[in-house]
Coordinates of C-alpha atoms and ligand atoms in Angstrom, one line a residue:
X447 CA 17.4 -33.0 46.5
X448 CA 21.0 -32.0 46.2
X449 CA 23.6 -32.7 48.9
X450 CA 24.0 -28.9 49.2
X451 CA 21.3 -26.3 49.0
X452 CA 22.2 -22.9 47.8
X453 CA 20.6 -19.6 48.4
X454 CA 21.5 -16.3 47.0
X455 CA 21.4 -13.7 49.7
X456 CA 20.4 -10.1 49.0
X457 CA 23.6 -8.8 50.6
X458 CA 26.9 -8.5 48.8
X459 CA 29.0 -8.6 52.0
X460 CA 28.0 -9.7 55.5
X461 CA 29.0 -7.4 58.4
X462 CA 27.7 -9.1 61.5
X463 CA 25.9 -12.0 63.2
X464 CA 22.5 -10.2 63.0
X465 CA 22.8 -10.1 59.2
X466 CA 23.8 -13.7 59.0
X467 CA 20.8 -14.7 61.2
X468 CA 18.4 -12.9 58.9
X469 CA 19.9 -14.6 55.9
X470 CA 19.6 -18.0 57.6
X471 CA 16.0 -17.3 58.7
X472 CA 15.1 -16.5 55.2
X473 CA 16.6 -19.7 54.1
X474 CA 14.6 -21.7 56.6
X475 CA 11.4 -20.0 55.4
X476 CA 12.2 -20.7 51.8
X477 CA 12.7 -24.4 52.6
X478 CA 9.6 -24.4 54.8
X479 CA 11.4 -25.7 57.9
X480 CA 11.2 -22.6 60.1
X481 CA 8.6 -24.2 62.3
X482 CA 10.8 -27.3 63.2
X483 CA 14.3 -25.9 63.2
X484 CA 16.0 -23.2 65.3
X485 CA 19.2 -21.5 64.6
X486 CA 22.3 -21.5 66.8
X487 CA 24.4 -18.4 67.2
X488 CA 26.3 -17.5 64.0
X489 CA 30.0 -18.0 64.3
X490 CA 32.6 -16.7 61.9
X491 CA 35.0 -19.3 60.6
X492 CA 38.1 -17.2 59.9
X493 CA 39.9 -20.2 58.4
X494 CA 37.6 -20.5 55.4
X495 CA 36.0 -17.0 55.6
X496 CA 32.4 -17.9 56.0
X497 CA 29.8 -17.9 58.7
X498 CA 28.5 -21.1 60.3
X499 CA 25.1 -21.4 61.8
X500 CA 24.0 -24.6 63.6
X501 CA 20.6 -26.1 62.8
X502 CA 18.9 -27.2 66.0
X503 CA 15.7 -29.3 66.3
X504 CA 13.2 -27.2 68.2
X505 CA 12.4 -30.0 70.5
X506 CA 16.0 -30.7 71.4
X507 CA 18.4 -27.9 71.1
X508 CA 21.3 -29.8 72.6
X509 CA 22.6 -31.6 69.5
X510 CA 23.0 -29.7 66.2
X511 CA 21.4 -31.7 63.4
X512 CA 23.0 -29.8 60.6
X513 CA 24.8 -26.6 59.7
X514 CA 24.4 -23.7 57.3
X515 CA 27.5 -22.1 55.8
X516 CA 26.8 -18.5 54.8
X517 CA 29.2 -16.6 52.8
X518 CA 28.9 -13.4 50.8
X519 CA 26.3 -14.5 48.3
X520 CA 25.2 -18.0 49.2
X521 CA 23.9 -20.3 51.8
X522 CA 25.2 -23.9 51.8
X523 CA 23.4 -26.5 54.0
X524 CA 25.8 -29.3 54.9
X525 CA 23.8 -32.4 54.5
X526 CA 20.6 -33.5 52.9
X527 CA 17.5 -31.5 53.9
X528 CA 15.2 -34.5 53.9
X529 CA 17.5 -36.3 56.2
X530 CA 17.7 -33.2 58.5
X531 CA 13.9 -33.1 58.6
X532 CA 13.8 -36.8 59.4
X533 CA 16.4 -36.4 62.2
X534 CA 14.3 -33.5 63.5
X535 CA 11.3 -35.9 63.8
X536 CA 13.4 -38.6 65.5
X537 CA 14.8 -36.1 68.0
X538 CA 11.3 -34.8 68.5
X539 CA 9.8 -38.1 69.4
X540 CA 12.6 -39.9 71.2
X541 CA 14.3 -37.3 73.4
X542 CA 12.9 -36.2 76.7
X543 CA 14.1 -32.7 76.9
X544 CA 15.1 -30.9 80.0
X545 CA 13.1 -27.7 80.2
X546 CA 15.6 -24.9 79.4
X547 CA 16.3 -23.4 82.8
X548 CA 16.4 -19.6 83.1
X549 CA 19.6 -17.9 84.4
X550 CA 19.8 -15.4 87.2
X551 CA 22.9 -14.1 88.9
X552 CA 23.1 -13.1 92.5
X553 CA 24.0 -9.4 92.8
X554 CA 27.0 -9.9 95.1
X555 CA 29.5 -7.1 95.3
X556 CA 33.2 -7.5 94.7
X557 CA 35.0 -8.8 97.8
X558 CA 38.3 -9.9 99.2
X559 CA 38.6 -12.7 101.7
X560 CA 41.5 -13.7 104.0
X561 CA 41.5 -17.4 104.8
X562 CA 41.9 -20.9 103.4
X563 CA 39.9 -21.1 100.2
X564 CA 38.3 -24.4 101.3
X565 CA 36.9 -22.9 104.5
X566 CA 35.8 -19.7 102.8
X567 CA 34.1 -21.4 99.9
X568 CA 32.2 -23.9 102.0
X569 CA 30.1 -21.0 103.4
X570 CA 29.3 -19.7 99.9
X571 CA 26.0 -20.5 98.2
X572 CA 26.0 -22.4 94.9
X573 CA 25.9 -20.5 91.6
X574 CA 27.6 -17.3 92.8
X575 CA 30.4 -17.2 90.3
X576 CA 30.5 -17.0 86.5
X577 CA 34.3 -17.5 85.9
X578 CA 37.1 -18.9 87.9
X579 CA 40.6 -18.0 86.9
X580 CA 43.4 -19.0 89.1
X581 CA 47.0 -20.2 89.5
X582 CA 47.3 -22.7 92.4
X583 CA 50.4 -22.6 94.6
X584 CA 53.3 -24.5 93.0
X585 CA 54.0 -27.7 94.8
X586 CA 57.6 -26.7 95.1
X587 CA 56.8 -23.2 96.3
X588 CA 58.0 -22.3 99.8
X589 CA 56.6 -21.8 102.3
X590 CA 53.1 -22.5 101.1
X591 CA 53.3 -26.2 100.3
X592 CA 56.4 -28.1 99.7
X593 CA 57.8 -28.1 103.3
X594 CA 54.5 -29.1 104.9
X595 CA 52.8 -31.3 102.3
X596 CA 53.6 -34.5 100.4
X597 CA 52.5 -34.5 96.8
X598 CA 49.4 -36.6 97.4
X599 CA 48.3 -34.3 100.2
X600 CA 49.0 -31.4 97.9
X601 CA 46.7 -32.9 95.2
X602 CA 44.0 -33.6 97.9
X603 CA 44.2 -30.0 98.9
X604 CA 43.6 -29.0 95.3
X605 CA 40.8 -31.5 95.0
X606 CA 39.0 -30.1 98.1
X607 CA 39.2 -26.5 96.8
X608 CA 38.2 -27.2 93.2
X609 CA 35.3 -29.3 94.4
X610 CA 34.0 -26.2 96.2
X611 CA 34.8 -24.1 93.1
X612 CA 32.6 -26.4 91.0
X613 CA 29.8 -25.9 93.5
X614 CA 29.8 -22.1 93.4
X615 CA 30.3 -21.9 89.6
X616 CA 27.2 -21.3 87.5
X617 CA 26.0 -24.0 85.1
X618 CA 28.0 -24.2 81.9
X619 CA 30.5 -21.5 82.9
X620 CA 34.3 -21.8 82.7
X621 CA 37.2 -22.6 85.0
X622 CA 40.6 -21.6 83.6
X623 CA 43.7 -22.8 85.5
X624 CA 47.3 -21.7 85.1
X625 CA 49.7 -24.5 86.0
X626 CA 52.9 -26.0 84.8
X627 CA 55.0 -29.1 85.6
X628 CA 57.4 -28.0 88.4
X629 CA 61.0 -28.8 88.9
X630 CA 62.2 -30.4 92.1
X631 CA 65.9 -29.7 92.3
X632 CA 68.2 -32.5 93.2
X633 CA 68.9 -32.5 96.9
X634 CA 72.6 -33.5 96.3
X635 CA 74.9 -34.3 93.4
X636 CA 74.2 -38.1 93.5
X637 CA 70.4 -37.6 93.2
X638 CA 68.4 -36.6 90.1
X639 CA 66.2 -33.6 89.8
X640 CA 62.5 -34.4 89.1
X641 CA 59.7 -32.8 87.1
X642 CA 56.2 -33.2 88.5
X643 CA 53.4 -33.0 86.0
X644 CA 50.9 -31.0 88.1
X645 CA 48.9 -30.0 85.0
X646 CA 48.1 -33.6 84.1
X647 CA 47.5 -34.9 87.6
X648 CA 45.2 -31.9 88.2
X649 CA 43.4 -32.7 85.0
X650 CA 42.3 -36.1 86.3
X651 CA 41.0 -34.5 89.5
X652 CA 39.1 -31.8 87.6
X653 CA 37.6 -34.4 85.3
X654 CA 36.4 -36.5 88.3
X655 CA 34.9 -33.4 89.9
X656 CA 32.8 -33.0 86.6
X657 CA 34.6 -30.2 84.8
X658 CA 34.7 -30.9 81.1
X659 CA 38.0 -30.2 79.4
X660 CA 37.7 -27.6 76.7
X661 CA 41.1 -26.3 75.6
X662 CA 44.8 -26.3 76.4
X663 CA 46.4 -22.9 75.8
X664 CA 50.2 -22.5 76.0
X665 CA 51.4 -19.3 77.6
X666 CA 54.8 -18.7 75.9
X667 CA 57.3 -16.4 77.6
X668 CA 60.0 -14.6 75.7
X669 CA 63.3 -16.5 75.2
X670 CA 65.4 -16.0 78.2
X671 CA 62.7 -16.7 80.7
X672 CA 63.5 -20.0 82.4
X673 CA 67.3 -20.0 81.7
X674 CA 68.0 -19.1 85.4
X675 CA 66.8 -22.6 86.4
X676 CA 69.9 -24.0 84.7
X677 CA 68.0 -26.8 82.9
X678 CA 69.8 -28.3 80.0
X679 CA 73.3 -27.1 80.9
X680 CA 74.7 -30.6 81.2
X681 CA 73.4 -31.5 77.7
X682 CA 74.8 -28.2 76.4
X683 CA 78.2 -29.3 77.6
X684 CA 78.2 -33.1 76.8
X685 CA 75.7 -33.4 74.0
X686 CA 74.9 -37.0 75.1
X687 CA 71.6 -38.5 74.0
X688 CA 69.2 -39.1 77.0
X689 CA 70.7 -36.0 78.7
X690 CA 68.6 -33.7 76.7
X691 CA 66.4 -31.3 78.8
X692 CA 64.8 -28.3 77.2
X693 CA 64.6 -25.0 79.0
X694 CA 61.0 -24.4 79.9
X695 CA 59.6 -21.2 78.5
X696 CA 55.9 -22.1 78.7
X697 CA 53.1 -22.6 81.2
X698 CA 49.7 -24.2 80.7
X699 CA 46.4 -22.3 80.7
X700 CA 43.9 -25.1 80.8
X701 CA 40.2 -24.4 80.1
X702 CA 37.3 -26.4 81.5
X703 CA 33.6 -25.9 81.5
X704 CA 31.3 -27.0 84.4
X705 CA 29.7 -30.1 82.7
X706 CA 26.2 -29.5 81.5
X707 CA 23.9 -30.8 78.7
X708 CA 23.2 -27.2 77.7
X709 CA 25.1 -25.7 74.8
X710 CA 27.3 -22.6 75.2
X711 CA 24.6 -20.8 73.1
X712 CA 22.2 -21.4 76.0
X713 CA 24.6 -19.4 78.3
X714 CA 24.8 -16.6 75.8
X715 CA 21.1 -16.4 74.7
X716 CA 19.8 -16.7 78.2
X717 CA 22.2 -14.2 79.9
X718 CA 19.9 -12.1 82.1
X719 CA 21.4 -8.9 80.9
X720 CA 21.5 -9.0 77.1
X721 CA 22.9 -5.5 76.9
X722 CA 25.9 -6.5 79.0
X723 CA 26.3 -9.6 76.8
X724 CA 26.3 -7.4 73.7
X725 CA 28.8 -5.0 75.2
X726 CA 31.1 -7.9 76.1
X727 CA 31.6 -8.8 72.4
X728 CA 35.3 -9.0 71.6
X729 CA 35.8 -6.6 68.8
X730 CA 38.9 -6.1 66.7
X731 CA 42.0 -8.2 67.0
X732 CA 42.0 -11.4 69.1
X733 CA 44.3 -14.3 69.7
X734 CA 43.5 -16.9 67.1
X735 CA 45.8 -19.7 68.2
X736 CA 46.4 -21.6 71.4
X737 CA 49.9 -20.1 71.8
X738 CA 49.7 -16.8 73.7
X739 CA 53.0 -14.9 73.8
X740 CA 52.9 -12.8 77.0
X741 CA 55.9 -11.5 79.0
X742 CA 56.0 -12.8 82.6
X743 CA 55.4 -10.4 85.5
X744 CA 57.4 -9.7 88.7
X745 CA 56.3 -8.3 92.1
X746 CA 58.7 -7.3 94.8
X747 CA 56.6 -9.1 97.5
X748 CA 55.3 -12.2 95.7
X749 CA 57.5 -14.7 93.9
X750 CA 54.8 -16.2 91.6
X751 CA 52.4 -13.6 90.1
X752 CA 50.9 -13.9 86.7
X753 CA 50.8 -10.9 84.4
X754 CA 47.7 -8.7 84.4
X755 CA 47.7 -9.0 80.5
X756 CA 47.1 -12.8 80.9
X757 CA 44.3 -12.3 83.4
X758 CA 42.7 -9.7 81.1
X759 CA 42.8 -12.0 78.1
X760 CA 41.2 -14.9 80.0
X761 CA 38.5 -12.6 81.6
X762 CA 37.6 -11.0 78.2
X763 CA 37.3 -14.4 76.4
X764 CA 35.5 -16.3 79.1
X765 CA 33.1 -13.9 80.9
X766 CA 30.6 -11.1 80.3
X767 CA 30.5 -7.7 81.8
X768 CA 29.1 -7.7 85.3
X769 CA 30.0 -11.4 85.9
X770 CA 31.6 -12.5 89.2
X771 CA 35.2 -13.7 88.7
X772 CA 36.6 -15.9 91.4
X773 CA 40.3 -16.4 92.2
X774 CA 40.6 -18.8 95.2
X775 CA 44.4 -18.5 95.2
X776 CA 44.5 -14.7 94.8
X777 CA 48.1 -13.8 95.7
X778 CA 48.4 -10.1 95.3
X779 CA 45.1 -9.9 93.4
X780 CA 46.1 -9.7 89.7
X781 CA 42.7 -11.3 88.7
X782 CA 40.9 -8.6 90.7
X783 CA 42.7 -5.8 89.0
X784 CA 42.0 -7.2 85.5
X785 CA 38.3 -7.9 86.5
X786 CA 37.8 -4.3 87.6
X787 CA 39.4 -2.9 84.4
X788 CA 37.0 -5.0 82.4
X789 CA 33.8 -4.1 84.4
X790 CA 33.5 -7.5 86.1
X791 CA 33.1 -8.2 89.8
X792 CA 35.6 -10.2 91.7
X793 CA 35.9 -12.5 94.7
X794 CA 39.5 -13.0 95.8
X795 CA 40.6 -15.5 98.5
X796 CA 44.1 -15.5 99.9
X797 CA 45.4 -17.4 102.9
X798 CA 48.7 -15.5 103.5
X799 CA 48.2 -12.4 105.7
X800 CA 51.3 -10.8 104.1
X801 CA 50.0 -11.3 100.5
X802 CA 46.5 -10.3 101.6
X803 CA 47.8 -7.0 102.9
X804 CA 49.6 -6.3 99.7
X805 CA 46.5 -7.4 97.7
X806 CA 44.3 -4.9 99.6
X807 CA 46.6 -2.0 99.2
X808 CA 47.4 -2.7 95.5
X809 CA 43.7 -3.0 94.7
X810 CA 42.7 0.0 96.8
X811 CA 45.0 2.2 94.8
X812 CA 42.8 1.9 91.7
X813 CA 39.4 0.8 93.0
X814 CA 37.8 0.9 96.3
X815 CA 37.3 -2.6 97.8
X816 CA 33.7 -3.1 98.6
X817 CA 33.9 -5.7 101.3
X818 CA 36.6 -7.4 103.4
X819 CA 35.9 -10.7 105.0
X820 CA 37.9 -13.0 107.3
X821 CA 37.4 -16.7 107.6
X822 CA 37.2 -18.0 111.1
X823 CA 40.7 -18.2 112.6
X824 CA 42.2 -16.2 109.7
X825 CA 43.3 -13.2 111.9
Ligands
LIG207 C1 50.7 -18.9 92.5 S1 50.2 -17.8 93.7 C2 48.9 -16.9 92.9 C3 49.4 -15.5 92.5 C4 48.3 -14.7 91.8 N1 47.9 -15.3 90.5 C5 48.8 -13.3 91.5 O1 49.0 -12.9 90.3 O2 49.0 -12.6 92.5 C6 49.2 -18.9 94.8 C7 48.7 -18.2 96.0 O3 47.8 -19.1 96.7 C8 47.9 -18.9 98.1 N2 47.3 -20.1 98.7 C9 47.9 -21.2 98.9 N3 47.1 -22.1 99.5 C10 45.9 -21.5 99.7 C11 44.7 -21.8 100.3 N4 44.4 -23.0 100.8 N5 43.7 -20.9 100.3 C12 43.9 -19.6 99.8 N6 45.1 -19.2 99.3 C13 46.1 -20.1 99.2 C14 49.4 -18.6 98.3 O4 49.6 -17.9 99.5 C15 49.7 -17.9 97.0 O5 49.7 -16.5 97.2

């Protein structure tokens, strides 16, 4: 048998995943392996302009055992069919398969909560959230952290809250965190300023909690952002090696998945509302690289908001319509505004009364808030 197996499709051009699936099913039938092999969700590879469909052993859908590449008029199977059939048998006999669990979502309404995220989340049942998008308080932000916490206490605070986040997140769903290394200004002329790599320290914590790293997206701001911090002025004047310090115009958007042995396909195929899943498809243009150019946002009452365009992009790419989106460090509720616009539900937690008040009035302008809650001692 050839390394590659070709199949002439009836179609001259493929328009969507349903068509690809039909072509791939016909190919399975022709090769008499439709009873042992399932197909993964077709994915369009826009680098090479063809569709990819994973071949999955029916007895163990976790590890693909081959791939079909479908382009306008042919199907190419990467790998030898006999070997694939053999691997199928091995997987069949040796792997004890977890029964594919069904998915249900709790019909909780959108809500805003005043209180410390750790206390608030402790009371929440598991599996109540389908996406978490958040930007934790900066370590150097006043008055939230810097003056009251040392760096290790700060990281412990994040560990506690993200542990609760992990518990309330549904299996296989995503946590997206906006962070960046922060600058601690030098206290006097004889001292040096320091940059603290929050993104990387937090990564270790999230990995320990059992979030699986998926992607690092760079949020790039237009040139000019970051100049006010005065970084790099010394180098600009002296041009001495070792003094070089770039002006920071980026932040990190780090993507994690709640660790599971189920494939992402499982989350999509078993979504309890297939119509919502269908309506959530991202049609038209989308961001193809991990550099997202988005202008920063300002708010008269909060010093560190992220732009609604950023929240919209994350929510669109990592959740379905109707999903519950949690922001445990909600600020003025940008995540909630984006979630409403995209027909998702939201759960927003903020511990500052002042920001909570702004959050409530900003959100109420466009959408009625369904439920207010206050953690013990919050008022
Ligand atoms: C970087 S800001 C988030 C801003 C938000 N992304 C927005 O666009 O409005 C972090 C927020 O977390 C809040 N915060 C800090 N510690 C918290 C905690 N333990 N529980 C809940 N909120 C907290 C701060 O008051 C601050 O408003």
